[in-house]
Short mmCIF file of C-alpha atoms (C1' of nucleotides) in Angstrom, two decimals:
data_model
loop_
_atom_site.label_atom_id
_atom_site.label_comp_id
_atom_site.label_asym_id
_atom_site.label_seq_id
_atom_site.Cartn_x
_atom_site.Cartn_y
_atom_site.Cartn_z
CA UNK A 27 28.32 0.56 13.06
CA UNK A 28 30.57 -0.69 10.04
CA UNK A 29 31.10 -3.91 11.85
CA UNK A 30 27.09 -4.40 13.37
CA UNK A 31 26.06 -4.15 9.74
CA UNK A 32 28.89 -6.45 8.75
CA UNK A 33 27.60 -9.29 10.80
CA UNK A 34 23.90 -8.64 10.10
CA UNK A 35 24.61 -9.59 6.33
CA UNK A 36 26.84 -12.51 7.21
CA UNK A 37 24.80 -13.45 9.73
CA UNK A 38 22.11 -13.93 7.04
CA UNK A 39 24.12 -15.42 4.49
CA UNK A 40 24.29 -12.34 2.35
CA UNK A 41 27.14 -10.93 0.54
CA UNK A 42 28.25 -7.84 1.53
CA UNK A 43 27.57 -5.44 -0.91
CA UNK A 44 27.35 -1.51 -1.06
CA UNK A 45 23.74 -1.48 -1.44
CA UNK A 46 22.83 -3.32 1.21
CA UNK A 47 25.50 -1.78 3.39
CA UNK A 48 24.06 1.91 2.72
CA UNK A 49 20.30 0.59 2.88
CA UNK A 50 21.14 -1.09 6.03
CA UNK A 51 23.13 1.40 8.02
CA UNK A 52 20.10 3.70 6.81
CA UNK A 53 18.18 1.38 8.84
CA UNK A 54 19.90 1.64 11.33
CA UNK A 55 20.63 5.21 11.57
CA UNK A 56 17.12 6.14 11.36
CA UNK A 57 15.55 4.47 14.46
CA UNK A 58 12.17 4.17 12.80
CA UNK A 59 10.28 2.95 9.40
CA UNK A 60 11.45 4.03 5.84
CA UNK A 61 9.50 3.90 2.66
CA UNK A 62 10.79 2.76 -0.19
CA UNK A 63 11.06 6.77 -1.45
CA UNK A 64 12.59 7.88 1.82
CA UNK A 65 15.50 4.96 0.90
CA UNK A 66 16.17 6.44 -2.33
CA UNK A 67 16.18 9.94 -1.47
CA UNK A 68 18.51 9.45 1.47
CA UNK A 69 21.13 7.08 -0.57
CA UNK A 70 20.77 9.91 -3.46
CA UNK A 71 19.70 8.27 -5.84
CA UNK A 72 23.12 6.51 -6.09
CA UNK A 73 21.68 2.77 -6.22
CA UNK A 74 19.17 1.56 -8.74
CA UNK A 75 15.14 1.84 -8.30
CA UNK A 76 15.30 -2.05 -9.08
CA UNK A 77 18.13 -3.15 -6.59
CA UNK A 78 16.54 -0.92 -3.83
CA UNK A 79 13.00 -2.72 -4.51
CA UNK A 80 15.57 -6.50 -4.60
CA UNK A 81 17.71 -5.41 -1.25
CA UNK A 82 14.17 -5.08 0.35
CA UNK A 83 12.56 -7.82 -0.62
CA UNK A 84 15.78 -9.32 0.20
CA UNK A 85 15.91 -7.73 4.02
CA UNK A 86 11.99 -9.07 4.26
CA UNK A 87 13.15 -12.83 3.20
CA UNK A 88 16.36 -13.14 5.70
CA UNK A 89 13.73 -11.18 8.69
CA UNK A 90 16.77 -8.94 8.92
CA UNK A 91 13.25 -5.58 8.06
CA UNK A 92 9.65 -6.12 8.65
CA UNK A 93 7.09 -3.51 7.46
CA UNK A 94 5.02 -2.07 9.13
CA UNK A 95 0.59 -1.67 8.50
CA UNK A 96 -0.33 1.92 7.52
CA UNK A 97 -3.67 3.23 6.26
CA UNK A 98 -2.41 5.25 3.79
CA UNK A 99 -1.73 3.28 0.91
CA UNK A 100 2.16 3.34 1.87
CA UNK A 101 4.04 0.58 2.83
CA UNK A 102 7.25 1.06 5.48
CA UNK A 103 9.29 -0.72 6.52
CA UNK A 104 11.59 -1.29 10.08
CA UNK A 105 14.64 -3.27 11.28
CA UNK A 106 13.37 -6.60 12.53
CA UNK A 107 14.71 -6.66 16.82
CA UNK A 108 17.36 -9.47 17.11
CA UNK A 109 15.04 -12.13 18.20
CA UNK A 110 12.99 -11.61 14.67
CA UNK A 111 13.87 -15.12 13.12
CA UNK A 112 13.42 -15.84 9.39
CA UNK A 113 8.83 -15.41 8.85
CA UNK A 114 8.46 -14.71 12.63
CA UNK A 115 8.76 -11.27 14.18
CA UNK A 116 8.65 -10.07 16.99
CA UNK A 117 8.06 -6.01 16.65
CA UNK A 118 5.72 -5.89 19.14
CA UNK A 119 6.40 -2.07 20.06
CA UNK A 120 3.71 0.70 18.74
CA UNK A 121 4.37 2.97 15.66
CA UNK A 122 3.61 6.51 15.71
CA UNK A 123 2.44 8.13 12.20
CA UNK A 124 2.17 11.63 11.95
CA UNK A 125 -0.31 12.94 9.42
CA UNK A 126 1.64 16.62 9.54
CA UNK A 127 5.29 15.77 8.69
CA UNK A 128 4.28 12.40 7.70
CA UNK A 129 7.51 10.80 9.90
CA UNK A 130 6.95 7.09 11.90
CA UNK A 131 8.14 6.82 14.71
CA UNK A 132 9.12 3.60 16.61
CA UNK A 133 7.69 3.38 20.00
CA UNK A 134 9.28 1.20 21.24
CA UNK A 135 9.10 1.64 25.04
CA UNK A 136 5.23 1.20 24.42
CA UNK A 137 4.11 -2.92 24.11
CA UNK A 138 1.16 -3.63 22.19
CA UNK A 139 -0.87 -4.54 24.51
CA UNK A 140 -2.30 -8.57 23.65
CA UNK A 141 -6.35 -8.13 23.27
CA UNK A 142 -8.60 -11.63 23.57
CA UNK A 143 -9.32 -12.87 20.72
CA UNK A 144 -13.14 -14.34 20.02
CA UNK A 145 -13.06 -18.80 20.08
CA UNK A 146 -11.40 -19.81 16.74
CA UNK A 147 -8.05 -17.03 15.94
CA UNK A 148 -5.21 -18.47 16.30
CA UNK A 149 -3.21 -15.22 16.48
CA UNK A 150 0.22 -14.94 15.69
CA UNK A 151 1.62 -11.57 15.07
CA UNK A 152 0.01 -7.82 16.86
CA UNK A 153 0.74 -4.68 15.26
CA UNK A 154 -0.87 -1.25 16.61
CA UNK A 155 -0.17 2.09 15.07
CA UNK A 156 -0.75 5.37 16.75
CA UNK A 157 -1.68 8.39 14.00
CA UNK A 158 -1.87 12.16 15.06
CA UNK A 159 0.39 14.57 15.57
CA UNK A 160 4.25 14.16 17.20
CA UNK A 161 5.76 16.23 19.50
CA UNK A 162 7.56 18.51 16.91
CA UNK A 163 3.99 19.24 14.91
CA UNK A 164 1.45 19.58 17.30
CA UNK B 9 -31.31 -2.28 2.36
CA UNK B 10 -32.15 -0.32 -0.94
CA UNK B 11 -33.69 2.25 1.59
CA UNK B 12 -30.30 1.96 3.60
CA UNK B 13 -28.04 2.34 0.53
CA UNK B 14 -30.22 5.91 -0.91
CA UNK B 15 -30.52 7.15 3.40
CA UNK B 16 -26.37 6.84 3.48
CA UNK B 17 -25.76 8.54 -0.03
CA UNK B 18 -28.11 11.34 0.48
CA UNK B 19 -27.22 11.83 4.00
CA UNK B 20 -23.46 12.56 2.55
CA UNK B 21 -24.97 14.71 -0.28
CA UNK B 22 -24.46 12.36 -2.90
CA UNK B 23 -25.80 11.71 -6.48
CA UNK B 24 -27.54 8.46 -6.51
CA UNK B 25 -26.48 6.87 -9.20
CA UNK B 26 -25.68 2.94 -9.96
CA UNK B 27 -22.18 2.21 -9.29
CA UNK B 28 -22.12 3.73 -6.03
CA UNK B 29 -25.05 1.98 -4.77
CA UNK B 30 -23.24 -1.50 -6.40
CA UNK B 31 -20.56 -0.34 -4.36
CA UNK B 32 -21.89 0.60 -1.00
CA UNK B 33 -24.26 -2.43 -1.22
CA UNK B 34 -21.10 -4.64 -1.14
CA UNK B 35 -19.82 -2.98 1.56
CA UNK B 36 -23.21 -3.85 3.30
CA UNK B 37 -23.26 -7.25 2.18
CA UNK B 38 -19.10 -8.09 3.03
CA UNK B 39 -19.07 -7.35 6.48
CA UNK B 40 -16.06 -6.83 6.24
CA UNK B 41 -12.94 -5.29 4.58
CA UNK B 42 -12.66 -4.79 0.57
CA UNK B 43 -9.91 -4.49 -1.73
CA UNK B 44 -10.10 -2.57 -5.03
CA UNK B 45 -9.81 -5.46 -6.46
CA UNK B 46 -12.54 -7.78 -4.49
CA UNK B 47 -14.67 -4.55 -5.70
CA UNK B 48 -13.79 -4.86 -9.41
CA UNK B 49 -14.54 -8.50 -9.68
CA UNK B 50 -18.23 -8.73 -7.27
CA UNK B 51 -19.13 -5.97 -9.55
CA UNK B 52 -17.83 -8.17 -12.52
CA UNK B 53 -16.07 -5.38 -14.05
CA UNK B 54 -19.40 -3.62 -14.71
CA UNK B 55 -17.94 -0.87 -13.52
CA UNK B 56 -14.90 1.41 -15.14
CA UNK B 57 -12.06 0.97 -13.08
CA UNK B 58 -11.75 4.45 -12.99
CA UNK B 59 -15.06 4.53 -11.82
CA UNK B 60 -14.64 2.21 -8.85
CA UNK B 61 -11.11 4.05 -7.90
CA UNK B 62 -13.34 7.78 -7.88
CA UNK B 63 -16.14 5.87 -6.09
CA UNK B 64 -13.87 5.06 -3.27
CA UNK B 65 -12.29 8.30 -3.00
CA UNK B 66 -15.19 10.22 -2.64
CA UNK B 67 -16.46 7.69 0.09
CA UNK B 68 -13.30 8.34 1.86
CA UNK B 69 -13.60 11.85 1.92
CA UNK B 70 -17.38 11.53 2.78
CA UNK B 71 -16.14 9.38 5.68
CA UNK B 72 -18.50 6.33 4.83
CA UNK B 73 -15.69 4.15 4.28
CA UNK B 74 -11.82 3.92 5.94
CA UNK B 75 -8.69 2.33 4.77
CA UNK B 76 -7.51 -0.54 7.17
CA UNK B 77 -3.95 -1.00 8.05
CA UNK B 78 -2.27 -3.67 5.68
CA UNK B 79 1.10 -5.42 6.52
CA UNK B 80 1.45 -5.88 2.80
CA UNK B 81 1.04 -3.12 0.38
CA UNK B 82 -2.92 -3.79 -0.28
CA UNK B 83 -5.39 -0.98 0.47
CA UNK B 84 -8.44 -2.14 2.40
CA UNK B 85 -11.10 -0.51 2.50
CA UNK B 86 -14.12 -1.11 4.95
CA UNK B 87 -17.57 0.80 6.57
CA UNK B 88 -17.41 3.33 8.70
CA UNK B 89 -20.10 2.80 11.75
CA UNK B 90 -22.45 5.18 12.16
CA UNK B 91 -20.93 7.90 14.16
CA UNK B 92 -18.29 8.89 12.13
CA UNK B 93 -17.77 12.22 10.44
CA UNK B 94 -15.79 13.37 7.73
CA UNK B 95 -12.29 13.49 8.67
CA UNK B 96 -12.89 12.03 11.98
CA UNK B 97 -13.50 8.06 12.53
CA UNK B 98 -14.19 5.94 15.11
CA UNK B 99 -13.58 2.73 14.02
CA UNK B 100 -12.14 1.87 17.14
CA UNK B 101 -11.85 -2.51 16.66
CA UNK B 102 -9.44 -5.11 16.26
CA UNK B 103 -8.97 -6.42 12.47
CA UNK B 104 -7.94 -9.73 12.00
CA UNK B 105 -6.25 -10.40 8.78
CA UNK B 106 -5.42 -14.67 7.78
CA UNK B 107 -2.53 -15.22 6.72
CA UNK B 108 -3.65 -18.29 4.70
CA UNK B 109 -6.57 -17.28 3.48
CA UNK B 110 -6.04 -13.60 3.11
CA UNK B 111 -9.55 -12.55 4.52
CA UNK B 112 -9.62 -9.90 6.57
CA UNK B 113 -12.29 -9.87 9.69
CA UNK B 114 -13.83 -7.06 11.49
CA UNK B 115 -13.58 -8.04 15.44
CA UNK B 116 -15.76 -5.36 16.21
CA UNK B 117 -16.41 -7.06 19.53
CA UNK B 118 -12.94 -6.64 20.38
CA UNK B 119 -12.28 -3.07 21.26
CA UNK B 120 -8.34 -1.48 20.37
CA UNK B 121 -7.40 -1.00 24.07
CA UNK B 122 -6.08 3.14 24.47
CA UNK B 123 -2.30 3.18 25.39
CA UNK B 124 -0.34 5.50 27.29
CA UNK B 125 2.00 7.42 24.99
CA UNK B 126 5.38 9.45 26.21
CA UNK B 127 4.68 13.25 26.14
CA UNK B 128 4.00 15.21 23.27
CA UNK B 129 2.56 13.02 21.17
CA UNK B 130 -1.55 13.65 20.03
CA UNK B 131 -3.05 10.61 19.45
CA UNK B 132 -5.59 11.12 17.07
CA UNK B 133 -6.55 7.42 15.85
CA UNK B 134 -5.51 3.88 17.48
CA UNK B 135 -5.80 1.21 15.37
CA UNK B 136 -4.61 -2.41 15.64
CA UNK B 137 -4.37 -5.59 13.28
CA UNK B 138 -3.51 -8.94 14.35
CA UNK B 139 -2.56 -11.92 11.92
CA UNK B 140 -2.62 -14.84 12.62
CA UNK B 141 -5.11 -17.92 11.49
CA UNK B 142 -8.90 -17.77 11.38
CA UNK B 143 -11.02 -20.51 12.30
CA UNK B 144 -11.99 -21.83 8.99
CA UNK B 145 -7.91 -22.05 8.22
CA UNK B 146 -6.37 -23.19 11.07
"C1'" DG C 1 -31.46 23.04 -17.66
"C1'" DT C 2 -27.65 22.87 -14.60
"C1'" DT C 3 -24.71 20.25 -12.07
"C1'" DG C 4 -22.18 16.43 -11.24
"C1'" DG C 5 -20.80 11.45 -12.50
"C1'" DT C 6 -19.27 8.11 -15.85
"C1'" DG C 7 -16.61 6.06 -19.51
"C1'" DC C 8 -12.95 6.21 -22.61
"C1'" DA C 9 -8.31 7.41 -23.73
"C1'" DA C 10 -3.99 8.47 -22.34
"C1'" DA C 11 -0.43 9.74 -19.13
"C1'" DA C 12 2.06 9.03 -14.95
"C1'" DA C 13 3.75 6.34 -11.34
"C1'" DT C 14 4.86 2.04 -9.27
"C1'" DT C 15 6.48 -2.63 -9.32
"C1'" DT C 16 8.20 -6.81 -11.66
"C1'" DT C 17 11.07 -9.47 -14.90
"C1'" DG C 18 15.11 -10.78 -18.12
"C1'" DC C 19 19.62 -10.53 -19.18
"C1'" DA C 20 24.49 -9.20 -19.62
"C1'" DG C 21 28.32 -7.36 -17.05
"C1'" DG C 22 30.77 -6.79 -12.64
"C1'" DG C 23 31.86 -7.48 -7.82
"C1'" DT C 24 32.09 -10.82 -3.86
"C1'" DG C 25 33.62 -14.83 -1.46
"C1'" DC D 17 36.89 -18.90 -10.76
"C1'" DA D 18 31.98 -19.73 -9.70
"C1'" DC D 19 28.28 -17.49 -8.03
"C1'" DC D 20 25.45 -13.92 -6.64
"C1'" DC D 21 24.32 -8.94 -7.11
"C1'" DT D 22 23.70 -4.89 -9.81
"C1'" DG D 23 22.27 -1.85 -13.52
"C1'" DC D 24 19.92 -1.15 -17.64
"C1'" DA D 25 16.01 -1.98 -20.54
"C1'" DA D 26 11.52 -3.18 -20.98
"C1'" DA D 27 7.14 -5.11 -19.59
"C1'" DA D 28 3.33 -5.34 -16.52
"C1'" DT D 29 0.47 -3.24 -13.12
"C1'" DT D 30 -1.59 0.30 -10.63
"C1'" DT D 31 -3.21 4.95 -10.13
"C1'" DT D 32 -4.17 9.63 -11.86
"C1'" DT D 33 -5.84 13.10 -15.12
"C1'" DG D 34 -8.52 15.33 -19.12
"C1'" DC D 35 -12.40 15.63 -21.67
"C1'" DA D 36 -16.85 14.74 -23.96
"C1'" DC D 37 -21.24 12.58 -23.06
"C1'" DC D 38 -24.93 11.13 -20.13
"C1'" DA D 39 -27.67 10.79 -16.01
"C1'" DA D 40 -29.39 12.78 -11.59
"C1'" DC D 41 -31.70 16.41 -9.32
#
DNA sequence: GTTGGTGCAAAAATTTTGCAGGGTG
DNA sequence: CACCCTGCAAAATTTTTGCACCAAC
């Protein structure tokens, strides 16, 4: 894990930081989308509001984390898959929010199935998310 | 559509009174999705703020508006067809938001095709958004 | 007249920006 | 050692809450 998150920064031209080595591995750990208050809770607190908010916007620049549409007024995000390149993603997997324990869950053996588009759209990117109730809450 | 506006608010037990028909008369007139802002500004700031944020809420809890999905962290907010009830919505279409122009577009003709999720999950609500270009932007 | 909605004021929460000090390459 | 990143402070923005007044029924 140490050395995947290594070459994920340097891969991306970052420096290699504590920050983004505990945001990342939480990333990575987690197998689904954080918020920006799940990210400070799990690191404790122990990294600034303001570089948590920076190592984000950071992660969104490089396409290293995408987020992800919800109709809440949240906004989560998820690690990009490897062929995510720099403003072009690929995350074409469905998300699973559930309104009980409020968790998202990557789905990612379920495509997004590609809908026709009316004459005109020139689509680019497909995002579906799934709310109800996971397998723990129902 | 002053009929229309006072049939929708007194079908959802609600006081008649000017901003919310303002309000729900833009909603008529868009066609499409709001943000709080959009709202603020066609109203030109008539309205308290505070107004148009209660306005909203109580909407959403009537169930004569939804939120839509965002990849960004805007709220959208958009008309509910007929059939829904409070707490239960069936606004079962494509959106299309531009990534140019920002506009987001109802593709109610395009329906959100029903996946098959692993077991134990209760879908409750599938919704999908698509970026990409629209026709005037591309 | 009673109930409920609005506007104003203020508080709370969230996000952004500037700058000096410290860690990374 | 030069540069980029972080933390702190503060500003800007967004959202929520309390309360007195006014409008709707």
């Amino acid at each position: 894990m140490e050395a995947q998150i290594d070459e994920i920064l340097k891969k991306n031209q970052l420096s290699v930081t504590g920050s983004r080595k505990r945001i990342l591995e939480l990333f990575l750990m987690s197998n689904g989308a954080l918020a920006h208050g799940d990210i400070e809770r799990k690191t404790g607190e122990k990294f600034d509001r303001v570089t948590v908010y920076r190592t984000l916007q950071t992660f969104l620049e490089k396409g290293i984390i995408h987020t992800i549409p919800t109709s809440d007024n949240s906004v989560l995000y998820a690690l990009c898959k490897d062929d995510c390149t720099e403003g072009h993603h690929h995350d074409n997997h469905v998300h699973f929010i559930c309104d009980k324990c409020g968790k998202t869950i990557c789905l990612a053996d379920v495509h997004v199935p590609q809908v026709k588009l009316p004459g005109g759209f020139l689509p680019q990117e497909y995002q579906m998310v799934v709310t109800g109730l996971c397998a723990e809450c129902r």
